[in-house]
Amino acid sequence: MKNKIIYILLFLGIISCKAQVIGTLEQFEECKKRANRDEVGCPDLENITYVKDTNNRLNQFIGVWKGNFAGKEYEIHFEKKIQFGEDIKWDRIFGRMVIKNNSGNIIYNSLNELDQNISFFGSNFQGRAYVMHFVGNYDCLESGNVFIETRISNPNEMTLFYSQDKDGILDPAKCPNFSTFVPLLPTDKMTLIKQ
């Protein structure tokens, strides 16, 4: 009797599990390049439940990177998360950082930010560049894409630049200095060195 119960429970467990359908970062990158993607989407990827970094392309970014730009000192910690997400799980890079002004005062620190609240996370590759999304001071419309790319000639050097969306509705009461507001991340390419 005991064996029958074990077999029944095992059978129920097997049929109740939803099979994981794995796609790759490369497949989703290729999908974005399709000429008719806006009209038909990517039907071959609709059942994917996990987008995996099968070629370990994300590993090149893992670690602590430092650099200076326009009087600010940047220390960015990149970490790879496996199967992160709810409906569709992705392998992605999360970024946490400390930014100091030229006097050494901390003007931004997200090192202790929880994964669920992270405001700097990756999506996918565009060629050699990995595209991440960043939200800083949203009241001043500071959100957009960050492009990071390691150099072929020196994988311990990375370029980073920020493309600010400036989408949204600006409330002057929440961002009174919008005309002179300077985003935390540079909108020109900066170089970071792996520590």
Short mmCIF file of C-alpha atoms in Angstrom, two decimals:
data_model
loop_
_atom_site.label_atom_id
_atom_site.label_comp_id
_atom_site.label_asym_id
_atom_site.label_seq_id
_atom_site.Cartn_x
_atom_site.Cartn_y
_atom_site.Cartn_z
CA MET A 1 0.00 0.00 0.00
CA LYS A 2 2.82 2.35 0.91
CA ASN A 3 4.47 1.83 -2.49
CA LYS A 4 1.18 2.56 -4.30
CA ILE A 5 0.84 5.90 -2.50
CA ILE A 6 4.42 6.84 -3.37
CA TYR A 7 3.84 5.99 -7.05
CA ILE A 8 0.57 7.94 -7.16
CA LEU A 9 2.20 10.99 -5.55
CA LEU A 10 5.16 10.77 -7.94
CA PHE A 11 2.83 10.50 -10.95
CA LEU A 12 0.74 13.48 -9.78
CA GLY A 13 3.90 15.51 -9.23
CA ILE A 14 5.14 14.75 -12.74
CA ILE A 15 1.91 15.66 -14.53
CA SER A 16 1.37 18.81 -12.45
CA CYS A 17 4.81 20.24 -13.29
CA LYS A 18 4.85 22.60 -16.21
CA ALA A 19 7.73 21.86 -18.51
CA GLN A 20 10.29 24.62 -18.81
CA VAL A 21 10.80 25.77 -22.40
CA ILE A 22 14.24 27.32 -22.80
CA GLY A 23 15.19 30.02 -25.28
CA THR A 24 18.47 31.89 -25.55
CA LEU A 25 19.52 35.52 -25.33
CA GLU A 26 20.67 35.19 -28.95
CA GLN A 27 17.22 34.06 -30.11
CA PHE A 28 15.59 37.10 -28.49
CA GLU A 29 18.27 39.41 -29.88
CA GLU A 30 17.64 37.99 -33.38
CA CYS A 31 13.90 38.44 -32.89
CA LYS A 32 14.35 42.20 -32.35
CA LYS A 33 16.12 42.45 -35.72
CA ARG A 34 13.31 40.85 -37.74
CA ALA A 35 11.87 43.21 -40.33
CA ASN A 36 8.26 42.21 -39.65
CA ARG A 37 8.51 41.89 -35.86
CA ASP A 38 6.12 44.79 -35.17
CA GLU A 39 3.39 43.14 -37.25
CA VAL A 40 3.78 39.44 -36.42
CA GLY A 41 6.02 39.36 -33.35
CA CYS A 42 8.12 36.25 -32.82
CA PRO A 43 5.69 33.31 -32.79
CA ASP A 44 8.56 30.82 -32.47
CA LEU A 45 9.39 32.28 -29.05
CA GLU A 46 5.89 32.61 -27.58
CA ASN A 47 6.08 29.50 -25.39
CA ILE A 48 9.49 30.27 -23.90
CA THR A 49 9.48 30.23 -20.09
CA TYR A 50 13.21 30.79 -19.53
CA VAL A 51 15.65 32.94 -21.53
CA LYS A 52 19.08 31.49 -20.80
CA ASP A 53 22.58 32.85 -21.24
CA THR A 54 23.70 29.62 -22.89
CA ASN A 55 27.01 31.05 -24.16
CA ASN A 56 27.86 32.85 -20.89
CA ARG A 57 28.05 36.21 -22.66
CA LEU A 58 26.95 37.97 -19.47
CA ASN A 59 29.96 36.74 -17.51
CA GLN A 60 32.24 39.37 -19.06
CA PHE A 61 30.42 42.08 -17.07
CA ILE A 62 30.43 40.44 -13.63
CA GLY A 63 32.51 42.26 -11.03
CA VAL A 64 33.34 45.72 -9.72
CA TRP A 65 34.13 48.45 -12.25
CA LYS A 66 35.42 51.95 -11.55
CA GLY A 67 35.77 55.12 -13.57
CA ASN A 68 35.61 58.92 -13.51
CA PHE A 69 33.59 61.23 -15.69
CA ALA A 70 32.73 64.94 -15.50
CA GLY A 71 33.90 65.30 -11.91
CA LYS A 72 32.12 62.18 -10.64
CA GLU A 73 33.66 58.95 -9.42
CA TYR A 74 31.73 55.78 -10.32
CA GLU A 75 31.93 52.36 -8.68
CA ILE A 76 29.54 49.91 -10.30
CA HIS A 77 28.95 46.34 -9.12
CA PHE A 78 27.55 44.04 -11.80
CA GLU A 79 26.08 40.70 -10.75
CA LYS A 80 24.59 37.95 -12.90
CA LYS A 81 21.22 36.58 -11.79
CA ILE A 82 19.96 33.26 -13.12
CA GLN A 83 16.27 32.65 -13.93
CA PHE A 84 15.12 36.00 -12.54
CA GLY A 85 11.52 37.07 -13.07
CA GLU A 86 7.96 35.97 -12.68
CA ASP A 87 6.22 34.74 -15.85
CA ILE A 88 9.26 34.47 -18.09
CA LYS A 89 12.55 34.00 -16.28
CA TRP A 90 15.70 35.62 -17.68
CA ASP A 91 19.40 35.41 -17.01
CA ARG A 92 20.37 39.06 -16.60
CA ILE A 93 22.86 41.48 -15.12
CA PHE A 94 21.94 43.66 -12.15
CA GLY A 95 23.89 46.82 -11.38
CA ARG A 96 24.37 48.55 -8.07
CA MET A 97 26.54 51.62 -7.73
CA VAL A 98 28.07 54.35 -5.65
CA ILE A 99 28.62 57.75 -7.24
CA LYS A 100 30.70 60.43 -5.54
CA ASN A 101 31.17 64.06 -6.48
CA ASN A 102 34.62 65.64 -6.93
CA SER A 103 34.76 66.34 -3.16
CA GLY A 104 34.32 62.64 -2.39
CA ASN A 105 30.76 63.02 -1.09
CA ILE A 106 28.33 60.24 -1.97
CA ILE A 107 25.58 61.59 -4.22
CA TYR A 108 24.01 58.20 -5.05
CA ASN A 109 24.27 54.77 -3.44
CA SER A 110 22.27 51.69 -4.43
CA LEU A 111 24.65 49.01 -3.10
CA ASN A 112 22.09 47.82 -0.54
CA GLU A 113 19.11 47.87 -2.90
CA LEU A 114 17.10 44.63 -2.84
CA ASP A 115 16.76 42.63 -6.06
CA GLN A 116 13.00 43.26 -6.14
CA ASN A 117 13.55 47.04 -6.01
CA ILE A 118 16.58 47.27 -8.26
CA SER A 119 16.60 50.26 -10.59
CA PHE A 120 19.50 49.14 -12.84
CA PHE A 121 18.96 45.83 -14.63
CA GLY A 122 19.76 44.23 -17.96
CA SER A 123 17.53 43.20 -20.79
CA ASN A 124 19.53 41.82 -23.74
CA PHE A 125 22.30 42.36 -26.24
CA GLN A 126 22.38 44.66 -29.24
CA GLY A 127 25.40 43.37 -31.10
CA ARG A 128 28.31 43.48 -28.64
CA ALA A 129 26.61 45.96 -26.29
CA TYR A 130 24.45 44.77 -23.43
CA VAL A 131 21.42 47.01 -22.85
CA MET A 132 20.33 47.76 -19.30
CA HIS A 133 17.48 49.88 -17.97
CA PHE A 134 18.17 52.55 -15.33
CA VAL A 135 15.84 54.69 -13.23
CA GLY A 136 17.39 57.41 -11.08
CA ASN A 137 15.38 60.49 -10.12
CA TYR A 138 12.17 59.67 -11.96
CA ASP A 139 10.61 62.98 -10.88
CA CYS A 140 13.20 64.64 -13.16
CA LEU A 141 12.49 62.12 -15.95
CA GLU A 142 15.74 60.28 -15.25
CA SER A 143 15.19 56.88 -16.80
CA GLY A 144 16.45 55.21 -19.92
CA ASN A 145 18.82 52.66 -21.39
CA VAL A 146 22.44 52.12 -20.44
CA PHE A 147 24.72 50.47 -22.97
CA ILE A 148 27.76 48.60 -21.65
CA GLU A 149 30.40 46.91 -23.75
CA THR A 150 33.78 45.41 -22.91
CA ARG A 151 36.63 46.14 -25.28
CA ILE A 152 37.79 43.33 -27.57
CA SER A 153 41.44 44.35 -27.12
CA ASN A 154 41.13 44.63 -23.32
CA PRO A 155 38.23 42.82 -21.59
CA ASN A 156 39.10 44.65 -18.33
CA GLU A 157 37.92 47.93 -19.90
CA MET A 158 34.28 48.70 -20.45
CA THR A 159 32.51 51.59 -22.12
CA LEU A 160 29.22 52.82 -20.72
CA PHE A 161 26.79 55.45 -21.87
CA TYR A 162 23.27 56.41 -20.93
CA SER A 163 20.44 57.27 -23.30
CA GLN A 164 17.82 59.18 -21.31
CA ASP A 165 14.19 58.61 -22.33
CA LYS A 166 12.78 61.85 -20.91
CA ASP A 167 9.34 60.27 -21.22
CA GLY A 168 6.68 61.03 -18.69
CA ILE A 169 4.95 64.03 -17.23
CA LEU A 170 7.20 66.54 -15.52
CA ASP A 171 5.92 68.01 -12.26
CA PRO A 172 7.92 71.23 -11.63
CA ALA A 173 7.13 70.98 -7.91
CA LYS A 174 9.00 67.66 -7.72
CA CYS A 175 11.87 68.73 -9.99
CA PRO A 176 12.18 72.53 -9.75
CA ASN A 177 15.64 72.61 -11.35
CA PHE A 178 14.81 70.51 -14.40
CA SER A 179 16.43 72.96 -16.86
CA THR A 180 19.80 72.48 -15.12
CA PHE A 181 19.28 68.87 -13.95
CA VAL A 182 22.30 66.64 -14.68
CA PRO A 183 21.62 62.89 -14.87
CA LEU A 184 23.66 60.60 -12.61
CA LEU A 185 25.02 58.60 -15.56
CA PRO A 186 26.86 60.20 -18.48
CA THR A 187 25.18 60.61 -21.84
CA ASP A 188 28.63 60.45 -23.46
CA LYS A 189 30.76 57.30 -23.44
CA MET A 190 32.82 56.80 -20.35
CA THR A 191 35.41 54.11 -19.60
CA LEU A 192 35.30 51.84 -16.59
CA ILE A 193 38.15 49.59 -15.41
CA LYS A 194 37.54 46.19 -13.84
CA GLN A 195 38.91 45.97 -10.29
#
